[in-house]
């Protein structure tokens, strides 16, 4: 890593609880929380906006040159602007859910977004969540976790949010891609959150940081 900022990498399948834990951990430790799924969702959203078939790689790659994707931070949370607009909850809509795996399978899309994700470390220490953070974005960080939960629990958690999305169906579609599929990164600690509440998962994550040598100064903030 280029400076003393640290990266906490949190990966796992859809609706396993990654964003919830990443947000809580980042808030307690005063770190920037980066939601990388929102960036892939932003590209999927742009394909809708511009009438581009998300399965047409050449057309999606061409779109990357025509649309401006800007990542930033607001209140210690990552933001993504598409041609200057923060899309907020529109990124969680059904049409985005059904397109996002297709754009995420395109290597050029991943290269652009991975480079924007790495740039966050210039701004400060981060808790970053996604599918390939420990394996591709920050393979050298010691702070790696894979948050899992059973299919049944994940379906129930997403349904409780009132969102039309079958997280396990999207995972199956994601698993078909050749570049950067979801894997348990080398050295990642697996936390099965099926039977845990949010606080228990956060405590398990803090234990990983402690055991992997995070500074006392950082850990003291969590108390
Ligand atoms: N340990 C947990 N116990 C119960 N519900 C949880 C837990 N972690 C997350 N949730 C809930 O499950 C849903 C999905 O969590 P989220 O953090 O969005 O998952 P992901 O980022 O992995 O897709 C949210 O409604 C969240 O409040
Ligand atoms: N690092 C990442 C993050 C998300 N993604 C893609 O983006 C989609 C949406 O990610 P997300 O994190 O918003 O999804 P949820 O886990 O919230 O359902 C995933 O299904 C993947 O197709 C990815 O390929 N790599």
Short mmCIF file of C-alpha atoms and ligand atoms in Angstrom, two decimals:
data_model
loop_
_atom_site.label_atom_id
_atom_site.label_comp_id
_atom_site.label_asym_id
_atom_site.label_seq_id
_atom_site.Cartn_x
_atom_site.Cartn_y
_atom_site.Cartn_z
CA UNK A 1 0.00 0.00 0.00
CA UNK A 2 1.27 3.42 -0.94
CA UNK A 3 0.77 5.13 2.43
CA UNK A 4 -0.08 4.32 6.04
CA UNK A 5 -3.81 4.14 5.35
CA UNK A 6 -5.30 0.70 5.87
CA UNK A 7 -7.91 -1.22 3.88
CA UNK A 8 -10.39 -3.55 5.54
CA UNK A 9 -11.74 -5.89 2.85
CA UNK A 10 -15.20 -7.41 3.26
CA UNK A 11 -16.48 -9.83 0.64
CA UNK A 12 -19.38 -12.24 0.47
CA UNK A 13 -22.57 -13.18 -1.37
CA UNK A 14 -25.61 -10.93 -1.79
CA UNK A 15 -27.56 -10.04 1.37
CA UNK A 16 -25.06 -11.71 3.70
CA UNK A 17 -24.79 -8.45 5.66
CA UNK A 18 -21.62 -6.92 4.16
CA UNK A 19 -22.82 -3.32 3.87
CA UNK A 20 -24.41 -3.30 7.30
CA UNK A 21 -21.23 -4.53 8.95
CA UNK A 22 -18.96 -2.35 6.82
CA UNK A 23 -21.00 0.74 7.65
CA UNK A 24 -21.08 0.04 11.39
CA UNK A 25 -17.38 -0.79 11.54
CA UNK A 26 -16.40 2.28 9.52
CA UNK A 27 -18.53 4.56 11.68
CA UNK A 28 -17.08 3.25 14.93
CA UNK A 29 -13.49 3.38 13.74
CA UNK A 30 -13.80 6.67 11.84
CA UNK A 31 -12.97 5.09 8.47
CA UNK A 32 -14.45 5.62 5.01
CA UNK A 33 -17.01 2.98 4.03
CA UNK A 34 -16.87 2.09 0.34
CA UNK A 35 -19.75 0.23 -1.29
CA UNK A 36 -18.34 -1.17 -4.53
CA UNK A 37 -21.64 -2.79 -5.56
CA UNK A 38 -23.06 0.71 -6.03
CA UNK A 39 -20.39 1.37 -8.69
CA UNK A 40 -21.34 -1.72 -10.73
CA UNK A 41 -24.98 -0.74 -10.22
CA UNK A 42 -24.21 2.75 -11.58
CA UNK A 43 -22.86 1.23 -14.81
CA UNK A 44 -25.96 -1.01 -15.05
CA UNK A 45 -28.15 2.07 -14.51
CA UNK A 46 -26.35 3.92 -17.31
CA UNK A 47 -27.09 1.05 -19.74
CA UNK A 48 -30.80 1.53 -19.02
CA UNK A 49 -30.55 5.29 -19.41
CA UNK A 50 -28.79 4.98 -22.77
CA UNK A 51 -30.70 1.97 -24.11
CA UNK A 52 -27.60 -0.24 -24.23
CA UNK A 53 -27.84 -4.05 -24.03
CA UNK A 54 -25.81 -4.96 -20.90
CA UNK A 55 -24.76 -8.23 -22.55
CA UNK A 56 -23.21 -6.35 -25.50
CA UNK A 57 -19.67 -5.86 -24.15
CA UNK A 58 -18.53 -3.58 -26.99
CA UNK A 59 -21.53 -1.27 -26.49
CA UNK A 60 -21.02 -1.17 -22.72
CA UNK A 61 -17.29 -0.43 -23.14
CA UNK A 62 -18.20 2.37 -25.56
CA UNK A 63 -20.62 3.72 -22.96
CA UNK A 64 -17.78 3.98 -20.42
CA UNK A 65 -16.24 6.67 -22.66
CA UNK A 66 -19.49 8.57 -23.08
CA UNK A 67 -20.69 8.64 -19.48
CA UNK A 68 -18.86 10.24 -16.57
CA UNK A 69 -18.63 8.05 -13.45
CA UNK A 70 -17.24 9.95 -10.48
CA UNK A 71 -16.63 8.42 -7.08
CA UNK A 72 -16.45 10.52 -3.94
CA UNK A 73 -17.13 10.56 -0.21
CA UNK A 74 -19.91 12.20 1.76
CA UNK A 75 -20.21 11.81 5.54
CA UNK A 76 -17.57 9.06 5.41
CA UNK A 77 -19.65 7.01 2.92
CA UNK A 78 -18.68 6.45 -0.71
CA UNK A 79 -20.79 8.11 -3.38
CA UNK A 80 -21.01 7.48 -7.09
CA UNK A 81 -22.21 10.12 -9.52
CA UNK A 82 -23.35 9.32 -13.06
CA UNK A 83 -22.91 12.44 -15.21
CA UNK A 84 -22.96 14.44 -11.99
CA UNK A 85 -26.11 12.85 -10.56
CA UNK A 86 -26.24 10.84 -7.32
CA UNK A 87 -28.79 8.14 -8.08
CA UNK A 88 -29.41 7.01 -4.50
CA UNK A 89 -32.12 4.38 -4.15
CA UNK A 90 -32.63 4.18 -7.92
CA UNK A 91 -29.57 1.93 -7.93
CA UNK A 92 -31.49 -0.72 -5.96
CA UNK A 93 -34.34 -1.02 -8.47
CA UNK A 94 -35.31 -4.31 -10.07
CA UNK A 95 -34.14 -3.30 -13.57
CA UNK A 96 -30.67 -2.65 -12.13
CA UNK A 97 -30.65 -5.92 -10.15
CA UNK A 98 -31.36 -7.88 -13.33
CA UNK A 99 -28.61 -6.16 -15.37
CA UNK A 100 -25.78 -5.66 -12.93
CA UNK A 101 -24.22 -9.16 -13.18
CA UNK A 102 -23.91 -8.74 -16.95
CA UNK A 103 -21.97 -5.48 -16.81
CA UNK A 104 -19.89 -6.78 -13.88
CA UNK A 105 -18.70 -9.66 -16.10
CA UNK A 106 -16.98 -7.27 -18.53
CA UNK A 107 -13.24 -7.01 -17.78
CA UNK A 108 -12.98 -3.38 -18.96
CA UNK A 109 -15.76 -2.36 -16.56
CA UNK A 110 -13.96 -4.11 -13.71
CA UNK A 111 -10.60 -2.53 -14.58
CA UNK A 112 -12.08 0.97 -14.50
CA UNK A 113 -13.94 0.43 -11.23
CA UNK A 114 -11.10 -1.42 -9.48
CA UNK A 115 -8.78 1.49 -10.22
CA UNK A 116 -11.33 3.96 -8.79
CA UNK A 117 -11.69 1.71 -5.74
CA UNK A 118 -7.92 1.67 -5.13
CA UNK A 119 -7.87 5.48 -5.36
CA UNK A 120 -9.98 5.70 -2.20
CA UNK A 121 -6.92 4.74 -0.17
CA UNK A 122 -5.41 8.12 -1.05
CA UNK A 123 -8.26 9.78 0.84
CA UNK A 124 -7.96 7.77 4.06
CA UNK A 125 -8.32 4.33 5.61
CA UNK A 126 -11.27 2.39 4.24
CA UNK A 127 -13.66 -0.43 4.95
CA UNK A 128 -14.54 -1.65 1.45
CA UNK A 129 -17.19 -4.24 0.68
CA UNK A 130 -17.90 -6.22 -2.47
CA UNK A 131 -16.98 -9.49 -4.15
CA UNK A 132 -13.29 -9.18 -5.04
CA UNK A 133 -11.89 -6.72 -2.51
CA UNK A 134 -9.61 -9.19 -0.69
CA UNK A 135 -8.73 -11.12 -3.86
CA UNK A 136 -8.20 -8.36 -6.44
CA UNK A 137 -8.57 -4.80 -5.16
CA UNK A 138 -6.40 -5.08 -2.02
CA UNK A 139 -4.82 -8.57 -2.09
CA UNK A 140 -2.01 -7.45 0.26
CA UNK A 141 -4.14 -6.20 3.13
CA UNK A 142 -4.04 -8.43 6.22
CA UNK A 143 -7.57 -7.32 7.14
CA UNK A 144 -9.78 -9.60 5.07
CA UNK A 145 -13.17 -11.10 5.84
CA UNK A 146 -15.69 -13.17 3.96
CA UNK A 147 -19.18 -12.72 5.39
CA UNK A 148 -21.49 -15.59 4.61
CA UNK A 149 -25.06 -16.61 5.51
CA UNK A 150 -27.28 -19.48 4.41
CA UNK A 151 -29.38 -19.06 1.26
CA UNK A 152 -32.56 -19.14 3.31
CA UNK A 153 -31.37 -16.41 5.69
CA UNK A 154 -30.18 -14.23 2.81
CA UNK A 155 -33.51 -14.52 0.98
CA UNK A 156 -35.37 -13.63 4.18
CA UNK A 157 -33.12 -10.65 4.92
CA UNK A 158 -33.60 -9.21 1.43
CA UNK A 159 -37.36 -9.88 1.48
CA UNK A 160 -37.64 -8.06 4.81
CA UNK A 161 -36.27 -4.96 3.06
CA UNK A 162 -39.20 -5.05 0.63
CA UNK A 163 -36.84 -5.19 -2.36
CA UNK A 164 -37.69 -7.36 -5.37
CA UNK A 165 -34.44 -9.27 -5.67
CA UNK A 166 -33.49 -12.91 -5.41
CA UNK A 167 -29.97 -12.60 -4.03
CA UNK A 168 -29.13 -16.26 -4.61
CA UNK A 169 -30.20 -16.10 -8.28
CA UNK A 170 -27.88 -13.09 -8.77
CA UNK A 171 -25.04 -14.97 -7.06
CA UNK A 172 -25.51 -17.86 -9.51
CA UNK A 173 -25.36 -15.45 -12.43
CA UNK A 174 -22.29 -13.77 -10.89
CA UNK A 175 -20.57 -17.15 -10.46
CA UNK A 176 -20.57 -17.66 -14.25
CA UNK A 177 -18.15 -14.82 -14.88
CA UNK A 178 -14.50 -15.61 -15.56
CA UNK A 179 -12.95 -12.38 -14.30
CA UNK A 180 -12.84 -11.90 -10.52
CA UNK A 181 -15.63 -14.25 -9.42
CA UNK A 182 -16.61 -14.24 -5.75
CA UNK A 183 -14.03 -16.33 -3.87
CA UNK A 184 -12.84 -16.59 -0.31
CA UNK A 185 -9.66 -14.55 -0.70
CA UNK A 186 -6.39 -16.07 0.45
CA UNK A 187 -6.02 -15.30 4.14
CA UNK A 188 -9.64 -14.15 4.62
CA UNK A 189 -11.48 -15.07 7.82
CA UNK A 190 -14.91 -16.57 7.10
CA UNK A 191 -17.71 -15.28 9.33
CA UNK A 192 -21.00 -17.14 8.98
CA UNK A 193 -23.58 -14.57 10.07
CA UNK A 194 -26.66 -16.83 9.70
CA UNK A 195 -27.13 -17.14 13.44
CA UNK A 196 -25.51 -13.86 14.47
CA UNK A 197 -26.97 -10.41 15.00
CA UNK A 198 -25.27 -7.33 13.56
CA UNK A 199 -23.37 -6.53 16.77
CA UNK A 200 -21.95 -10.06 16.94
CA UNK A 201 -20.71 -9.81 13.37
CA UNK A 202 -19.14 -6.41 14.09
CA UNK A 203 -17.39 -7.88 17.15
CA UNK A 204 -16.11 -10.79 15.04
CA UNK A 205 -14.77 -8.28 12.50
CA UNK A 206 -13.03 -6.30 15.27
CA UNK A 207 -11.43 -9.53 16.48
CA UNK A 208 -9.99 -10.08 12.99
CA UNK A 209 -8.51 -6.56 13.04
CA UNK A 210 -7.03 -7.12 16.51
CA UNK A 211 -5.58 -10.53 15.63
CA UNK A 212 -4.11 -9.21 12.39
CA UNK A 213 -2.26 -6.39 14.13
CA UNK A 214 -4.42 -3.28 13.71
CA UNK A 215 -3.08 -0.39 15.81
CA UNK A 216 -4.26 0.10 19.39
CA UNK A 217 -5.06 3.69 18.49
CA UNK A 218 -7.53 2.52 15.85
CA UNK A 219 -9.08 -0.25 17.97
CA UNK A 220 -9.52 2.05 20.96
CA UNK A 221 -12.06 4.05 18.93
CA UNK A 222 -14.37 1.01 18.86
CA UNK A 223 -14.77 1.00 22.66
N1 LIG B 1 -26.37 -10.21 11.23
C1 LIG B 1 -27.55 -9.80 10.76
N2 LIG B 1 -28.66 -10.22 11.34
C2 LIG B 1 -29.87 -9.87 10.86
N3 LIG B 1 -30.07 -9.06 9.80
C3 LIG B 1 -28.99 -8.59 9.18
C4 LIG B 1 -27.67 -8.93 9.63
N4 LIG B 1 -26.80 -8.32 8.81
C5 LIG B 1 -27.53 -7.63 7.90
N5 LIG B 1 -28.85 -7.78 8.14
C6 LIG B 1 -29.96 -7.23 7.32
O1 LIG B 1 -29.99 -8.00 6.13
C7 LIG B 1 -30.23 -7.17 4.99
C8 LIG B 1 -29.09 -7.34 3.99
O2 LIG B 1 -27.91 -6.81 4.55
P1 LIG B 1 -26.85 -5.97 3.71
O3 LIG B 1 -25.89 -5.42 4.68
O4 LIG B 1 -27.53 -5.03 2.78
O5 LIG B 1 -26.19 -7.15 2.85
P2 LIG B 1 -25.16 -7.12 1.65
O6 LIG B 1 -24.45 -5.83 1.70
O7 LIG B 1 -24.27 -8.29 1.90
O8 LIG B 1 -25.98 -7.29 0.42
C9 LIG B 1 -30.39 -5.75 5.54
O9 LIG B 1 -31.76 -5.49 5.68
C10 LIG B 1 -29.72 -5.79 6.90
O10 LIG B 1 -30.33 -4.90 7.81
N1 LIG B 2 -16.81 -5.87 -5.90
C1 LIG B 2 -17.95 -6.14 -6.55
C2 LIG B 2 -19.18 -5.66 -6.06
C3 LIG B 2 -20.33 -5.93 -6.76
N2 LIG B 2 -20.25 -6.64 -7.93
C4 LIG B 2 -21.43 -6.85 -8.77
O1 LIG B 2 -22.45 -5.93 -8.40
C5 LIG B 2 -23.64 -6.60 -8.02
C6 LIG B 2 -24.34 -5.80 -6.95
O2 LIG B 2 -23.56 -5.82 -5.79
P1 LIG B 2 -24.14 -5.34 -4.37
O3 LIG B 2 -23.03 -5.48 -3.40
O4 LIG B 2 -24.79 -4.02 -4.52
O5 LIG B 2 -25.27 -6.41 -4.13
P2 LIG B 2 -25.93 -6.85 -2.77
O6 LIG B 2 -24.93 -7.74 -2.10
O7 LIG B 2 -26.20 -5.61 -1.98
O8 LIG B 2 -27.15 -7.56 -3.20
C7 LIG B 2 -23.21 -8.01 -7.66
O9 LIG B 2 -24.25 -8.95 -7.82
C8 LIG B 2 -22.06 -8.24 -8.65
O10 LIG B 2 -22.56 -8.57 -9.94
C9 LIG B 2 -19.05 -7.12 -8.36
O11 LIG B 2 -19.00 -7.79 -9.40
N3 LIG B 2 -17.91 -6.86 -7.67
#
